[in-house]
Short mmCIF file of C-alpha atoms in Angstrom, two decimals:
data_model
loop_
_atom_site.label_atom_id
_atom_site.label_comp_id
_atom_site.label_asym_id
_atom_site.label_seq_id
_atom_site.Cartn_x
_atom_site.Cartn_y
_atom_site.Cartn_z
CA MET A 235 110.43 83.57 65.37
CA MET A 236 109.44 85.74 62.43
CA LYS A 237 111.68 88.10 60.51
CA MET A 238 109.86 91.26 59.53
CA SER A 239 110.85 93.64 56.76
CA ILE A 240 108.70 96.73 56.82
CA SER A 241 108.93 100.50 56.88
CA LEU A 242 107.73 102.26 60.00
CA SER A 243 105.63 104.75 58.09
CA SER A 244 103.63 101.94 56.51
CA HIS A 245 102.20 100.66 59.76
CA ILE A 246 102.10 103.54 62.22
CA CYS A 247 98.48 103.88 63.20
CA LEU A 248 97.41 106.40 60.55
CA PHE A 249 94.06 106.60 62.29
CA THR A 250 95.34 107.30 65.79
CA LEU A 251 92.18 109.09 66.79
CA LEU A 252 90.06 106.24 65.44
CA CYS A 253 92.09 103.65 67.33
CA SER A 254 92.02 105.71 70.51
CA SER A 255 88.27 106.20 70.10
CA LEU A 256 87.88 102.44 69.97
CA LEU A 257 89.87 102.26 73.22
CA VAL A 258 87.47 104.71 74.84
CA ILE A 259 84.56 102.53 73.77
CA ALA A 260 86.34 99.43 75.07
CA VAL A 261 87.12 100.83 78.53
CA GLY A 262 84.10 103.11 78.91
CA THR A 263 83.60 106.84 79.14
CA ASP A 264 82.21 108.46 82.24
CA ALA A 265 78.81 108.37 80.57
CA GLN A 266 79.04 104.62 81.04
CA PHE A 267 81.01 104.70 84.29
CA SER A 268 79.59 107.41 86.50
CA TRP A 269 82.19 108.37 89.05
CA HIS A 270 81.09 108.06 92.66
CA GLY A 271 83.73 108.70 95.30
CA SER A 272 82.34 105.89 97.43
CA ARG A 273 82.90 103.31 94.71
CA ALA A 274 86.72 103.15 94.63
CA ASN A 275 89.77 105.25 95.25
CA ALA A 276 90.98 107.18 92.23
CA LEU A 277 94.33 106.38 90.60
CA PHE A 278 96.69 109.03 89.23
CA ILE A 279 99.72 107.83 87.27
CA PHE A 280 102.97 109.74 86.68
CA GLY A 281 106.19 108.68 85.04
CA ASP A 282 107.75 107.16 81.97
CA SER A 283 107.34 104.41 79.38
CA ILE A 284 106.64 101.57 81.79
CA PHE A 285 103.49 103.52 82.79
CA ASP A 286 102.70 105.43 79.55
CA ALA A 287 99.31 104.28 78.24
CA GLY A 288 99.51 106.41 75.10
CA THR A 289 100.39 109.97 76.16
CA ASN A 290 103.07 110.22 73.47
CA ASP A 291 100.48 109.57 70.75
CA PHE A 292 99.19 113.08 71.39
CA ILE A 293 102.36 115.19 71.61
CA ASN A 294 104.75 116.50 68.98
CA THR A 295 107.55 113.94 69.16
CA THR A 296 109.33 111.31 67.06
CA THR A 297 108.58 107.63 66.60
CA ASP A 298 111.56 106.89 68.87
CA PHE A 299 109.27 107.88 71.75
CA GLN A 300 106.08 106.26 70.49
CA ALA A 301 104.59 102.78 70.39
CA ASN A 302 101.42 103.33 68.36
CA PHE A 303 102.30 100.82 65.65
CA PHE A 304 102.46 97.06 65.19
CA PRO A 305 103.58 94.86 66.93
CA TYR A 306 103.02 96.97 70.04
CA GLY A 307 99.63 96.11 71.47
CA LYS A 308 99.41 92.90 69.43
CA SER A 309 98.09 90.98 72.44
CA PHE A 310 95.74 93.72 73.67
CA LEU A 311 92.61 94.84 71.81
CA SER A 312 94.36 93.67 68.61
CA TYR A 313 95.70 97.13 67.77
CA PRO A 314 98.42 99.43 69.15
CA THR A 315 97.35 101.74 71.97
CA GLY A 316 100.63 103.56 72.54
CA ARG A 317 101.71 101.24 75.36
CA PHE A 318 105.35 100.13 75.20
CA SER A 319 104.47 96.44 75.40
CA ASN A 320 102.54 93.76 73.57
CA GLY A 321 99.67 94.25 76.01
CA ARG A 322 98.74 95.79 79.33
CA LEU A 323 101.07 97.71 81.64
CA ILE A 324 101.55 97.66 85.40
CA PRO A 325 99.01 100.49 86.03
CA ASP A 326 96.41 98.69 83.91
CA PHE A 327 96.55 95.71 86.26
CA ILE A 328 96.64 97.92 89.36
CA ALA A 329 93.47 99.65 88.14
CA GLU A 330 91.83 96.25 87.64
CA PHE A 331 92.82 95.09 91.13
CA ALA A 332 91.42 98.34 92.57
CA GLY A 333 88.07 97.94 90.82
CA LEU A 334 88.69 100.71 88.31
CA PRO A 335 88.42 100.71 84.51
CA LEU A 336 91.48 101.23 82.34
CA ILE A 337 92.85 104.71 83.04
CA LEU A 338 93.17 106.84 79.91
CA PRO A 339 96.01 109.28 79.20
CA TYR A 340 95.13 112.79 80.34
CA LEU A 341 96.09 114.11 76.88
CA HIS A 342 93.70 111.74 75.13
CA PRO A 343 91.37 113.94 73.05
CA GLU A 344 88.34 112.13 74.48
CA PHE A 345 89.57 112.04 78.06
CA ARG A 346 86.87 112.31 80.70
CA PHE A 347 87.48 111.52 84.34
CA ASN A 348 86.33 107.99 85.17
CA GLY A 349 88.36 107.29 88.28
CA GLY A 350 91.83 108.44 87.39
CA ALA A 351 94.23 109.90 84.86
CA ASN A 352 97.51 108.80 83.34
CA PHE A 353 100.11 111.54 82.84
CA ALA A 354 103.10 109.24 82.17
CA SER A 355 105.18 109.86 79.04
CA GLY A 356 107.63 107.43 77.44
CA GLY A 357 111.11 108.94 77.69
CA GLY A 358 109.99 111.42 80.35
CA GLY A 359 112.33 112.09 83.24
CA ALA A 360 112.34 113.75 86.62
CA LEU A 361 114.69 116.35 85.12
CA VAL A 362 113.37 118.85 82.58
CA GLU A 363 116.53 118.48 80.49
CA THR A 364 116.01 114.77 79.78
CA TYR A 365 114.92 114.48 76.13
CA GLU A 366 113.64 118.03 76.45
CA GLY A 367 111.04 119.01 73.86
CA LEU A 368 110.29 115.41 72.89
CA VAL A 369 108.51 114.09 75.98
CA VAL A 370 106.41 115.23 78.94
CA ASN A 371 108.67 115.57 81.97
CA LEU A 372 107.53 115.02 85.54
CA LYS A 373 107.21 118.74 86.31
CA THR A 374 104.89 119.23 83.34
CA GLN A 375 102.91 116.15 84.34
CA MET A 376 102.33 117.83 87.69
CA THR A 377 101.09 120.95 85.90
CA GLN A 378 98.60 118.76 84.03
CA PHE A 379 97.41 117.26 87.32
CA LYS A 380 96.73 120.75 88.65
CA LYS A 381 94.62 121.51 85.58
CA LEU A 382 92.69 118.29 86.12
CA GLU A 383 92.14 119.18 89.77
CA LYS A 384 90.44 122.40 88.64
CA GLN A 385 88.29 120.42 86.22
CA LEU A 386 87.25 118.07 89.04
CA LYS A 387 86.16 121.03 91.14
CA ARG A 388 84.04 122.37 88.29
CA GLU A 389 82.48 118.97 87.58
CA PHE A 390 81.97 117.59 91.08
CA GLY A 391 82.24 120.61 93.37
CA ASP A 392 85.00 121.55 95.79
CA GLU A 393 84.16 119.03 98.50
CA GLU A 394 83.90 115.97 96.24
CA ALA A 395 87.06 117.00 94.35
CA ARG A 396 88.89 117.38 97.65
CA LYS A 397 87.75 113.89 98.65
CA ILE A 398 88.92 112.40 95.34
CA VAL A 399 92.40 113.93 95.71
CA LEU A 400 92.64 112.95 99.38
CA GLU A 401 91.68 109.30 98.94
CA ALA A 402 93.47 108.70 95.63
CA VAL A 403 96.62 106.64 95.18
CA TYR A 404 99.44 108.25 93.19
CA LEU A 405 101.70 105.89 91.22
CA ILE A 406 105.11 107.26 90.23
CA SER A 407 107.84 105.75 88.06
CA SER A 408 110.46 108.38 87.31
CA GLY A 409 114.23 108.56 86.99
CA GLY A 410 115.18 105.76 84.63
CA ASN A 411 115.39 107.99 81.56
CA ASP A 412 117.47 110.53 83.47
CA TYR A 413 120.07 107.84 84.16
CA LEU A 414 119.95 106.45 80.62
CA PHE A 415 120.35 109.98 79.27
CA SER A 416 123.24 110.76 81.60
CA THR A 417 125.24 107.69 80.53
CA SER A 418 124.66 108.12 76.78
CA ALA A 419 127.73 108.60 74.60
CA ASN A 420 127.20 112.35 74.09
CA SER A 421 126.38 113.22 77.71
CA VAL A 422 128.72 115.53 79.61
CA VAL A 423 126.69 115.66 82.82
CA PHE A 424 129.35 113.92 84.91
CA GLN A 425 131.93 116.52 83.97
CA SER A 426 130.13 118.86 86.35
CA HIS A 427 128.29 116.48 88.74
CA SER A 428 129.29 113.46 90.77
CA HIS A 429 127.06 110.40 90.58
CA GLU A 430 125.77 111.16 94.07
CA GLU A 431 124.93 114.76 93.14
CA TYR A 432 123.06 113.65 90.03
CA VAL A 433 121.03 111.08 91.95
CA GLY A 434 120.23 113.80 94.47
CA MET A 435 118.92 116.03 91.67
CA VAL A 436 116.69 113.27 90.29
CA ILE A 437 115.23 112.30 93.67
CA GLY A 438 114.91 115.96 94.63
CA ASN A 439 112.67 116.58 91.64
CA VAL A 440 110.56 113.53 92.48
CA THR A 441 110.10 114.59 96.10
CA THR A 442 109.22 118.12 95.00
CA VAL A 443 106.29 116.72 93.03
CA VAL A 444 105.29 114.50 95.97
CA LYS A 445 105.25 117.51 98.28
CA ASP A 446 103.18 119.46 95.76
CA ILE A 447 100.61 116.65 95.52
CA HIS A 448 100.54 116.36 99.32
CA SER A 449 99.98 120.10 99.67
CA ARG A 450 96.84 119.63 97.57
CA GLY A 451 95.60 116.80 99.80
CA GLY A 452 97.20 113.64 98.37
CA GLN A 453 98.57 111.24 100.98
CA LYS A 454 99.06 107.77 99.45
CA PHE A 455 101.88 107.10 97.01
CA GLY A 456 103.22 104.06 95.20
CA PHE A 457 106.77 104.11 93.83
CA VAL A 458 108.72 101.80 91.56
CA ASN A 459 112.45 101.84 92.23
CA MET A 460 114.88 101.72 89.33
CA GLY A 461 114.67 98.44 87.43
CA PRO A 462 117.81 96.73 86.08
CA LEU A 463 118.20 99.02 83.06
CA GLY A 464 121.87 98.13 82.80
CA CYS A 465 120.87 94.54 81.97
CA VAL A 466 118.07 95.06 79.45
CA PRO A 467 118.65 93.84 75.86
CA HIS A 468 119.52 97.35 74.65
CA THR A 469 122.37 97.86 77.10
CA ARG A 470 123.60 94.27 76.66
CA ALA A 471 123.80 94.88 72.92
CA LEU A 472 126.04 97.88 73.55
CA ALA A 473 128.51 95.58 75.29
CA GLY A 474 129.04 93.64 72.08
CA SER A 475 129.90 89.96 72.09
CA SER A 476 130.36 89.85 75.86
CA GLY A 477 126.69 90.65 76.48
CA ALA A 478 127.63 92.09 79.84
CA CYS A 479 125.43 94.41 81.85
CA PHE A 480 126.24 98.14 81.71
CA GLY A 481 128.10 98.50 85.00
CA GLU A 482 128.18 102.31 85.32
CA LEU A 483 124.45 102.57 84.70
CA ASN A 484 123.62 99.85 87.21
CA GLU A 485 125.76 101.57 89.85
CA LEU A 486 123.76 104.77 89.32
CA LEU A 487 120.53 102.82 89.66
CA LYS A 488 121.72 101.20 92.89
CA LEU A 489 122.65 104.62 94.28
CA HIS A 490 119.13 105.80 93.47
CA ASN A 491 117.57 102.72 95.04
CA ARG A 492 119.48 103.28 98.27
CA ALA A 493 118.67 106.98 98.39
CA LEU A 494 114.96 106.80 97.56
CA PRO A 495 113.81 104.98 100.73
CA LYS A 496 115.76 107.45 102.86
CA ALA A 497 114.13 110.39 101.10
CA LEU A 498 110.66 108.89 101.57
CA GLU A 499 111.30 108.10 105.22
CA LYS A 500 112.17 111.76 105.67
CA LEU A 501 108.95 112.81 103.95
CA ALA A 502 106.98 110.48 106.23
CA ASP A 503 108.40 112.40 109.20
CA GLU A 504 107.61 115.77 107.63
CA LEU A 505 104.24 115.31 105.90
CA ASP A 506 101.06 114.65 107.84
CA GLY A 507 99.30 111.45 106.77
CA PHE A 508 101.94 110.54 104.16
CA LYS A 509 101.97 106.81 103.37
CA TYR A 510 103.97 105.11 100.67
CA SER A 511 104.89 101.89 98.96
CA ILE A 512 108.16 101.09 97.14
CA PHE A 513 108.29 98.14 94.78
CA ASP A 514 111.77 96.59 94.42
CA HIS A 515 111.71 96.51 90.64
CA PHE A 516 115.48 96.03 90.39
CA ASN A 517 115.64 92.71 92.22
CA ALA A 518 112.34 91.44 90.80
CA GLY A 519 113.64 92.14 87.32
CA MET A 520 117.06 90.58 87.92
CA GLN A 521 115.47 87.41 89.30
CA ARG A 522 113.52 86.96 86.07
CA ILE A 523 116.49 87.82 83.88
CA ASN A 524 118.75 85.31 85.63
CA ASN A 525 116.17 82.57 86.33
CA PRO A 526 113.39 82.98 83.76
CA SER A 527 112.03 79.43 84.05
CA LYS A 528 111.36 79.92 87.75
CA PHE A 529 108.78 82.55 86.80
CA GLY A 530 107.29 80.82 83.76
CA PHE A 531 109.48 82.38 81.05
CA LYS A 532 111.81 80.71 78.57
CA GLU A 533 114.12 83.62 77.76
CA GLY A 534 115.45 86.23 80.18
CA LYS A 535 118.08 88.19 78.26
CA GLN A 536 116.93 88.38 74.64
CA ALA A 537 113.97 90.52 73.61
CA CYS A 538 110.96 89.17 71.77
CA CYS A 539 111.07 92.01 69.24
CA GLY A 540 114.11 93.78 67.80
CA SER A 541 117.30 93.07 65.92
CA GLY A 542 121.01 92.57 66.50
CA PRO A 543 122.60 90.99 69.60
CA TYR A 544 119.92 90.04 72.14
CA ARG A 545 117.48 91.80 69.77
CA GLY A 546 118.68 94.83 71.64
CA ARG A 547 118.62 97.26 68.74
CA SER A 548 115.59 99.52 69.13
CA SER A 549 114.11 98.44 65.82
CA CYS A 550 110.86 96.80 66.97
CA GLY A 551 108.14 97.74 64.52
CA GLY A 552 110.60 99.64 62.36
CA LYS A 553 111.86 102.15 64.93
CA ASN A 554 114.93 104.30 64.20
CA GLY A 555 114.66 103.79 60.46
CA GLU A 556 115.38 100.06 60.69
CA THR A 557 113.79 98.15 57.83
CA GLU A 558 114.07 94.69 59.36
CA TYR A 559 113.43 93.28 62.79
CA GLU A 560 112.66 89.94 64.37
CA LEU A 561 109.47 89.11 66.24
CA CYS A 562 108.99 86.06 68.43
CA ALA A 563 105.91 83.87 68.18
CA ASP A 564 104.92 84.16 71.86
CA PRO A 565 105.82 87.30 73.85
CA SER A 566 104.71 85.66 77.10
CA GLU A 567 107.81 83.44 76.96
CA TYR A 568 110.14 86.47 77.20
CA VAL A 569 111.06 88.72 80.12
CA PHE A 570 111.43 91.58 77.60
CA PHE A 571 109.10 92.44 74.75
CA ASP A 572 111.40 94.96 73.06
CA SER A 573 114.87 96.30 73.80
CA GLY A 574 113.89 97.74 77.16
CA HIS A 575 110.27 97.01 78.11
CA PRO A 576 108.49 93.98 79.60
CA PRO A 577 105.67 92.06 77.93
CA GLU A 578 102.21 91.92 79.44
CA ARG A 579 102.95 88.75 81.42
CA ALA A 580 105.90 90.27 83.26
CA ASN A 581 103.93 93.46 83.86
CA GLN A 582 101.18 91.40 85.46
CA GLN A 583 103.67 89.67 87.74
CA TYR A 584 105.20 93.00 88.79
CA ALA A 585 101.74 94.47 89.39
CA GLU A 586 100.76 91.51 91.58
CA LEU A 587 103.91 92.01 93.66
CA MET A 588 103.09 95.71 94.01
CA TRP A 589 99.51 94.95 94.94
CA ARG A 590 99.93 92.34 97.65
CA GLY A 591 103.65 91.66 97.95
CA SER A 592 105.33 91.30 101.32
CA ALA A 593 107.33 94.14 102.88
CA ARG A 594 110.49 92.47 101.56
CA VAL A 595 109.36 93.18 97.99
CA THR A 596 106.90 96.06 98.38
CA GLY A 597 106.99 98.11 101.53
CA PRO A 598 106.37 99.53 104.01
CA TYR A 599 102.84 99.22 102.58
CA ASN A 600 101.68 97.34 99.53
CA LEU A 601 99.16 98.94 97.18
CA GLU A 602 96.27 96.82 98.38
CA LYS A 603 96.69 98.36 101.82
CA LEU A 604 97.04 101.87 100.39
CA PHE A 605 93.79 101.51 98.48
CA LYS A 606 91.93 100.67 101.67
CA ARG A 607 90.38 103.73 103.23
CA THR A 608 91.54 103.18 106.77
#
């Protein structure tokens, strides 16, 4: 374990465009990867920080919602890419399994379609009000997808663009920030809404986007249910010496995870050709938190990077004005890289479960089946 003392401003990637240009070179532009619809299904990614591949590098926000500085990315390309991890994220592995290159953020200044687009934004929620003005919410991500659809028509023609949208898989991770926001100390949302009503609002916004994508031809969707956010290092740290999970937050997450399958079953009855996959992120995460050695980890509750109890203070890399933070020697030994996000190794395990997991973990379809064209 290393103790770091450093100011955030001294190591934010001052050459963000240079670093992101290097990423383009590393993963290939469409000049190097000519898109042919017969080669692989496209992948479109919506959501929050567990899917954000660098969107927040290119919006007007604060460093609280960015990860474009050391030690983020320390195990991937040797420089920060804006991913909230030491390395690759779940969608990066899904793209690899599907035979696609790394999918760039849609807002990347050198973005060109090479088999997909990533619209996810760290801190983004299904509700517009969640961290409004600092992140890209799900509704706005959908607006960006519509713009891209028009670009595809101009570049490939109407028929090929229609085929891309039809055969693509749409990954969605949305809602976690809405629940974190609603249970923050200054939130008054539950003075006017019950927990059930709030969950209904979140899922309603998600299903509205799903219906919009379907109306444009999309049929295959992959969802991540709410992970155990009440038991991440950040929320444990809030509990003080007890280190207990945040009960109210976890109850909200469980309500969401019971309601989401019902909402998707209803959509399957209503929408022609609609197929979906739900990954049980909550239970997969809790298993690793409670029994880390069973999955090849040494530590399940404390973060690799941060400060305070469980390294749960959001200080990794100097966030929130913190001048000191601790950094472990090997992120792959930890279930959490920072106060709320997994390291590359856990992301790979989750992606493998999403890709070919049984119906008990990922159902009714897994992503491997959704990517097949039958």
